[in-house]
C-alpha positions as a printed Julia matrix, in Angstrom:
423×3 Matrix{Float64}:
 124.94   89.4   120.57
 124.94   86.27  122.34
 126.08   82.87  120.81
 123.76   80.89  118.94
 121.86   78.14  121.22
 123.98   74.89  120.6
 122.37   71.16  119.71
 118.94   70.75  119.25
 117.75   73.73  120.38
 119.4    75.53  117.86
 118.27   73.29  115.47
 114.68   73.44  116.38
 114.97   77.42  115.8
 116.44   76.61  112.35
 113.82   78.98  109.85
 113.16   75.71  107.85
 111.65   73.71  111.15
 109.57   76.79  112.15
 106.11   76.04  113.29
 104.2    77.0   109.84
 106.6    74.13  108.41
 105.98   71.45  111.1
 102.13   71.47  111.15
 102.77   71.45  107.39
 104.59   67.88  108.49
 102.05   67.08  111.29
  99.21   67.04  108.63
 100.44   65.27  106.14
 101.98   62.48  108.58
  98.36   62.17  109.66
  97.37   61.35  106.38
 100.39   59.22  105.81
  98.94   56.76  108.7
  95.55   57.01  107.1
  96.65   55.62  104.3
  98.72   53.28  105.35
  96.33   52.05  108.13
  93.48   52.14  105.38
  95.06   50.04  103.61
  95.89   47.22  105.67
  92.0    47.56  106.4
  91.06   47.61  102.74
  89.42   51.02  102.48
  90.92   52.01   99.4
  90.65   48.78   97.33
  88.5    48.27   94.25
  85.14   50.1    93.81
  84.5    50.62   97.23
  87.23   52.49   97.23
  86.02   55.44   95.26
  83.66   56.75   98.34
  86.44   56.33  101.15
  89.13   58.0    98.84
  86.75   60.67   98.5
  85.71   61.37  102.26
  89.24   61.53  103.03
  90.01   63.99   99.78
  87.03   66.35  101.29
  87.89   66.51  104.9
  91.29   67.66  104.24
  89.78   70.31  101.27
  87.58   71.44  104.57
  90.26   71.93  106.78
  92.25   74.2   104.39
  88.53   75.76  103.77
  87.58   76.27  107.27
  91.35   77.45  108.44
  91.52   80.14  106.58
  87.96   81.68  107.48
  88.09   84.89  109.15
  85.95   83.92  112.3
  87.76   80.77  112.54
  91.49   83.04  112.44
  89.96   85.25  115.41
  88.82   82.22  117.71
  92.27   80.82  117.24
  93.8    83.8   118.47
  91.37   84.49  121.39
  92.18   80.98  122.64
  95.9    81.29  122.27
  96.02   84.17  124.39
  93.58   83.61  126.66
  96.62   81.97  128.53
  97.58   84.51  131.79
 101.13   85.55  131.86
 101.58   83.62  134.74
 101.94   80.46  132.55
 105.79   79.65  132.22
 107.27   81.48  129.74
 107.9    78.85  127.27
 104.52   78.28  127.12
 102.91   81.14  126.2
 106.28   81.47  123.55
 104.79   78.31  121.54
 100.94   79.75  121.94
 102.24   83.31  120.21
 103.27   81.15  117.41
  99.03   80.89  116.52
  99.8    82.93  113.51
 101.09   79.61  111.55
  98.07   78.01  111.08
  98.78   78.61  107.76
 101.01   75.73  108.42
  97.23   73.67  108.39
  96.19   75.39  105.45
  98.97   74.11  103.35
  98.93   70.64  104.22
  95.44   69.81  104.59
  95.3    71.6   101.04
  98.15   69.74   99.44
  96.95   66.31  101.43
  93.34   66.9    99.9
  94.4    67.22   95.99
  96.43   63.87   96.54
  93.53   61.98   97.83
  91.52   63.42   95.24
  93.74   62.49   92.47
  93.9    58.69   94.11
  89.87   59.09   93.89
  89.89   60.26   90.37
  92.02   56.97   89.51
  89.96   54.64   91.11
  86.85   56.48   89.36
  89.05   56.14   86.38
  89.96   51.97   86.36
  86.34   51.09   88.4
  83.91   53.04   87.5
  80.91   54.54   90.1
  77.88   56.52   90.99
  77.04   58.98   88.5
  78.7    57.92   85.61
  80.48   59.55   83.02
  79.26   63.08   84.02
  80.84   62.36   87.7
  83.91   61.1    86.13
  84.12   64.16   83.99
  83.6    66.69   86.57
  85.98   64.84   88.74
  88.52   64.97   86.38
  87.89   69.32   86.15
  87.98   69.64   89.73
  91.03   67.71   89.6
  92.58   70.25   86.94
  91.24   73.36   89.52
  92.88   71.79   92.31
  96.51   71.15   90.32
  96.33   74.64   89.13
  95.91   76.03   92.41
  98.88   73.76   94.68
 101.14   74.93   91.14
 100.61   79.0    91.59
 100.61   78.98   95.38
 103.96   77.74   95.01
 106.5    80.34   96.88
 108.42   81.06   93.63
 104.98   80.98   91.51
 103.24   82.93   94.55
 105.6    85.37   95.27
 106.59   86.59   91.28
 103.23   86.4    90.27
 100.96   87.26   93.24
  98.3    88.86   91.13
  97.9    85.23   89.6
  97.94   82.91   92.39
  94.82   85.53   93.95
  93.27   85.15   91.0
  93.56   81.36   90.33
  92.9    80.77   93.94
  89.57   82.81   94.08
  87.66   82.05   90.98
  89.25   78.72   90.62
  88.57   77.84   94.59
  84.87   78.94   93.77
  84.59   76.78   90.7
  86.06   74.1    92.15
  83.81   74.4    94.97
  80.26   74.49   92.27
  82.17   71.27   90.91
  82.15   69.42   93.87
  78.27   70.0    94.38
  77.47   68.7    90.91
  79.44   65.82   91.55
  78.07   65.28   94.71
  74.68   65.66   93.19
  75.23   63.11   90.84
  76.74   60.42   92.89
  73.75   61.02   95.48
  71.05   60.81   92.17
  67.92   62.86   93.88
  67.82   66.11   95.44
  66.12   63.49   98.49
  69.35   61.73   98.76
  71.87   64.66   98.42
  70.47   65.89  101.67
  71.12   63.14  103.22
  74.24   62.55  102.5
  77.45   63.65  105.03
  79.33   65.23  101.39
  76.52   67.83  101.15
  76.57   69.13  105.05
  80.08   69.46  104.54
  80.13   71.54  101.27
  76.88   73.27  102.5
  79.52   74.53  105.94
  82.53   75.45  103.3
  79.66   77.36  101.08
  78.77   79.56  104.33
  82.61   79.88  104.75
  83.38   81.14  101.6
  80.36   83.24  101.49
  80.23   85.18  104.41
  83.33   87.94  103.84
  81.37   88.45  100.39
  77.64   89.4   101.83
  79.46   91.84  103.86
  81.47   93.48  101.02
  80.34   97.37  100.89
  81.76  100.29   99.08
  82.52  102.76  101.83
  83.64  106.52  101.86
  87.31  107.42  102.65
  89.34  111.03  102.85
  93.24  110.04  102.01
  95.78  112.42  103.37
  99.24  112.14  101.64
 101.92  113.28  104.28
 104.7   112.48  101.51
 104.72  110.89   97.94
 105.86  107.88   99.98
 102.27  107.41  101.97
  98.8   107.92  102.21
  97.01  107.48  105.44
  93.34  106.49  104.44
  90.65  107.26  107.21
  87.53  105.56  107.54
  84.69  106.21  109.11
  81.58  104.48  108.64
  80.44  103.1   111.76
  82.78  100.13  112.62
  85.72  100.39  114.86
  87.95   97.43  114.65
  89.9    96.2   117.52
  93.5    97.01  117.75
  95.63   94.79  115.56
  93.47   93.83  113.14
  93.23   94.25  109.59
  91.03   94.95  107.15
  91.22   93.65  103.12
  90.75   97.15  100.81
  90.11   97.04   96.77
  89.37   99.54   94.34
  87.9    97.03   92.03
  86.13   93.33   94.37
  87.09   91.05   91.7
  90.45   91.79   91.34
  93.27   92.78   93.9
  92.47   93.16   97.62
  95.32   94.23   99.6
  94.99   93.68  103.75
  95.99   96.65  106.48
  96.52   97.17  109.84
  93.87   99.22  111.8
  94.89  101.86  113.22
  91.9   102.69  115.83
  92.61  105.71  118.35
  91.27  105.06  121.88
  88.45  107.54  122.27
  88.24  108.38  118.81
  85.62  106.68  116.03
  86.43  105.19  112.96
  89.89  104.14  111.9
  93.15  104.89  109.72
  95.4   102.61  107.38
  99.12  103.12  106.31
  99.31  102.5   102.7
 103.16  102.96  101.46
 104.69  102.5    97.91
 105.48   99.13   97.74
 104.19   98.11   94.16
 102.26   99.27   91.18
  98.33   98.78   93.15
  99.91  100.98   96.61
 101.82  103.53   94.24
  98.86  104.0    92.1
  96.52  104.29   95.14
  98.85  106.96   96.93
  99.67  109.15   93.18
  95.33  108.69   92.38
  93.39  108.64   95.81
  90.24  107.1    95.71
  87.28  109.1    97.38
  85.66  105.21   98.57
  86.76  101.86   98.39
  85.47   98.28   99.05
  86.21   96.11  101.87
  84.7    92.73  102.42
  84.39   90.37  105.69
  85.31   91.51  109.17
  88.02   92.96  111.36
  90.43   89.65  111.55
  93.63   89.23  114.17
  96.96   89.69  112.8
 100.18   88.99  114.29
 100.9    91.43  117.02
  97.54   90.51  118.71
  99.89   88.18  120.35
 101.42   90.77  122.36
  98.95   90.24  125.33
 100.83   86.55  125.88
 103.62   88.4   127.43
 104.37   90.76  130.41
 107.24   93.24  128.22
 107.64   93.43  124.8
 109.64   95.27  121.86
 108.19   96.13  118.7
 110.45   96.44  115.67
 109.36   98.4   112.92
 110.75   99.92  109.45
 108.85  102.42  107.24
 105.17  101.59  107.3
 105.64   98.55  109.42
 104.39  101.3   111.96
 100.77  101.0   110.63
 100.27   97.27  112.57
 102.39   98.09  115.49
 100.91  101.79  116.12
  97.18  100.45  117.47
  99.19   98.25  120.05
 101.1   101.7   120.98
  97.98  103.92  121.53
  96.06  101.08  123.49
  98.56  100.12  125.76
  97.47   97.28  126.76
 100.9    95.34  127.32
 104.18   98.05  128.42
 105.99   98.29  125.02
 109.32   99.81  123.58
 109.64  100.53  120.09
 112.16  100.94  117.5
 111.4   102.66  114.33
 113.45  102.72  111.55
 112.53  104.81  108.23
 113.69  107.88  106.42
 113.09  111.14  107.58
 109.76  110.0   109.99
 108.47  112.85  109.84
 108.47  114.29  106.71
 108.02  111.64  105.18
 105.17  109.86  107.94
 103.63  113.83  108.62
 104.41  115.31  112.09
 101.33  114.73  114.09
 101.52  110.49  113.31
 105.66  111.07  114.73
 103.69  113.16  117.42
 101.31  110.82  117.93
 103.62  107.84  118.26
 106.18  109.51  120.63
 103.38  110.72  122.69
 102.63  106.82  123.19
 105.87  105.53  123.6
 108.13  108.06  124.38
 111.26  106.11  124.6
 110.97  105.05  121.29
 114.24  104.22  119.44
 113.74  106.52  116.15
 116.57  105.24  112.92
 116.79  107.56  110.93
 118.17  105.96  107.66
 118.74  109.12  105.95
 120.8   110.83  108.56
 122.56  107.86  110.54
 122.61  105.04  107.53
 121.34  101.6   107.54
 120.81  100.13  110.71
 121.74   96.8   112.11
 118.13   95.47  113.21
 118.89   92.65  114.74
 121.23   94.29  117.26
 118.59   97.19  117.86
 115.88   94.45  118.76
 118.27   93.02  120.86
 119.58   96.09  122.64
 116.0    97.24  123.46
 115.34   93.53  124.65
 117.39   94.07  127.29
 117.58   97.36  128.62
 113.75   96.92  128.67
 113.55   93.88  130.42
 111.28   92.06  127.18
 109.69   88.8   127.3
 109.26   88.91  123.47
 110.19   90.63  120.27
 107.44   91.8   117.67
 109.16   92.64  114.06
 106.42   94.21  111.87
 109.4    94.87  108.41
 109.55   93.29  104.92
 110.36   89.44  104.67
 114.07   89.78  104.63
 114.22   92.07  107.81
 111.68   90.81  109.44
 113.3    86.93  109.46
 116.67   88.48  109.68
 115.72   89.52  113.51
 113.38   86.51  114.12
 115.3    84.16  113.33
 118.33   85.65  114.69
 116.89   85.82  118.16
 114.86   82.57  118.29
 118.06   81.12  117.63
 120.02   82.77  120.59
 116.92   81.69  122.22
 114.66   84.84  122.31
 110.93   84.81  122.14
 110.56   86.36  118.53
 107.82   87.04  115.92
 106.69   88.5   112.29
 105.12   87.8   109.59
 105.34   84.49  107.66
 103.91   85.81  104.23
 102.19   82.24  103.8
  99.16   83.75  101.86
């Protein structure tokens, strides 16, 4: 392995100054100077402060709204790799990184519940349009809000994810009824509330919010079960998503909804997901199949969609990280190496998806944990960097592995990417 990169361009690739993290910083900075530049301007001084406190609390709620909408996370990634490969390489290495956003969603999110709460004081000490009733709802949108920065916390998030889903769904929707009545009652007449810039806003983050749920469907699925380890669920009801998207799957719409990759086959309709025993909702879905299933919204771009950014690229995969990287395999579109590492592929994966993968990329570096041990990732990713020439690295693995190699070659200064689990 080569030596880390020295000065500041090793501390740039530092994991806590990733991207996700610095638009986290960029937003609230922006707000930072809004205050501060409101205030020497007055804006947020006695009553008339109540209004401006609360135009600044509602555009940041919209951007965390809006960022996190499925049609707005599929523009984002058509624009970022519209860029040709032509474009220097470091370049089109800061485009790939379009998978932070989440980096928006976080800050304009934790930005908005501050300017809210400043709102809710001034409401509190000077009064304002619509009276008590205004105040009061203020104050339970403000509870919503607190309740839903607290459980998207990563230690909060990540032991209780079942929680923080819940909290942010129901509570998000509440919160968003809330902000209508409030809105209503500040304006006074259904004449006014039209008129007002408040409404057109919430009307835009009502559509948002909306749309993935007037396209929820119960749809039929046949789940084969190569192993007790994995079920590969085939669909087949008219819609064949593009390769390396996902698509959200419950057995139950107001509970748990779990994303997948797609796994279209060129020439082939319909599509397959790789559902492995990670948890008490994937080991209950492999052990009791399910003959349908809902799934809401549309097709939306995941992380390897990135690939096209580059000329070369190696894909690192363990167990059923295959599912995300095995669409990119079968379309082709960018010359790819992989390397696989799980137990026993095939009996445990089935031999036609092995088949099916080696037919695709049939230099494909195949670990065999049961037979050869655990594997040093990061100097497999590397190796097949290399010898393959690679522009980039794609690790599709669970969040230690996968920022084990990411991190460890974006700070030896290679082009490296995987999944930030920010949601």
């Amino acid at each position: 392995m080569p030596p880390v990169l020295p000065g500041w361009r090793g501390l740039l690739a530092h994991p806590r100054l990733m991207h996700h993290h610095r638009l986290v910083a960029t937003v609230l900075a922006g707000n930072l100077a809004l205050l501060g530049y409101g205030a020497s301007a007055g804006w947020w001084a006695g009553p008339n402060g109540v209004p401006a406190l609360g135009a600044a609390a509602l555009a940041n709620v919209a951007l965390a709204v809006l960022v996190r909408q499925q049609y707005v996370i599929n523009l984002l990634f058509r624009l970022a790799t519209w860029a040709p490969v032509s474009w220097p390489l470091r370049v089109r290495a800061s485009l790939a990184k379009v998978y932070h956003f989440g980096g928006l969603h976080v800050g304009a999110a934790l930005a908005g519940t501050a300017w809210f709460l400043g709102q809710l004081s001034a409401m509190t000490v000077h009064g304002g349009p619509g009276g008590t009733a205004a105040l009061l709802t203020a104050y339970a949108v403000a509870v919503l809000l607190l309740g839903m920065v607290a459980t998207a916390l990563p230690p909060v998030r990540s032991a209780h994810h079942d929680l923080f889903e819940r909290v942010h769904r129901f509570g998000g929707w509440a919160a968003l009824a809330l902000l209508w009545a409030q809105t209503a009652l500040v304006a006074g007449s259904p004449a006014d509330l039209a008129g007002t810039p408040q409404a057109w806003i919430l009307a835009v983050l009502t559509v948002s919010v909306a749309l993935p749920w007037l396209r929820l469907r119960r749809v039929a699925v046949e789940v084969v079960r190569p192993s007790s380890h994995v079920a590969l669920v085939h669909f087949d009801h008219g819609v064949t998503p593009f390769p390396g998207s996902s698509t959200p799957v419950s057995r139950s719409p107001l509970r748990q909804w779990h994303s997948f990759a797609n796994v279209p086959a060129p020439g082939r309709g319909g599509f397959r997901l790789a559902v492995s025993r990670a948890g008490d909702w994937t080991g209950q879905f492999i052990d009791d199949a399910p003959e349908q299933v809902w799934i809401r919204g549309i097709p939306t771009a995941g992380v390897a969609n990135i690939e096209t950014l580059f000329r070369r690229v190696v894909y690192v995969a363990t167990g059923s990280g295959i599912g995300p990287v095995l669409p990119h395999l079968l379309a082709g579109h960018v010359p790819a190496r992989l390397v696989w590492a799980a137990r026993r592929h095939r009996e445990t994966f089935g031999d036609e998806l092995v088949a099916e993968i080696l037919a695709s990329s049939a230099d494909a570096v195949l670990w065999d944990t049961d037979r050869d041990g655990k594997p040093d990732i990061l100097a497999l990713a590397y190796r097949a960097y290399v010898e393959f020439d690679a522009e980039a690295v794609i690790c599709i693995s669970n969040r230690r592995l996968t920022w084990q190699v990411v991190h460890g070659l974006e700070r030896r200064g290679i082009p490296a990417y995987g999944a930030i689990w920010d949601s």
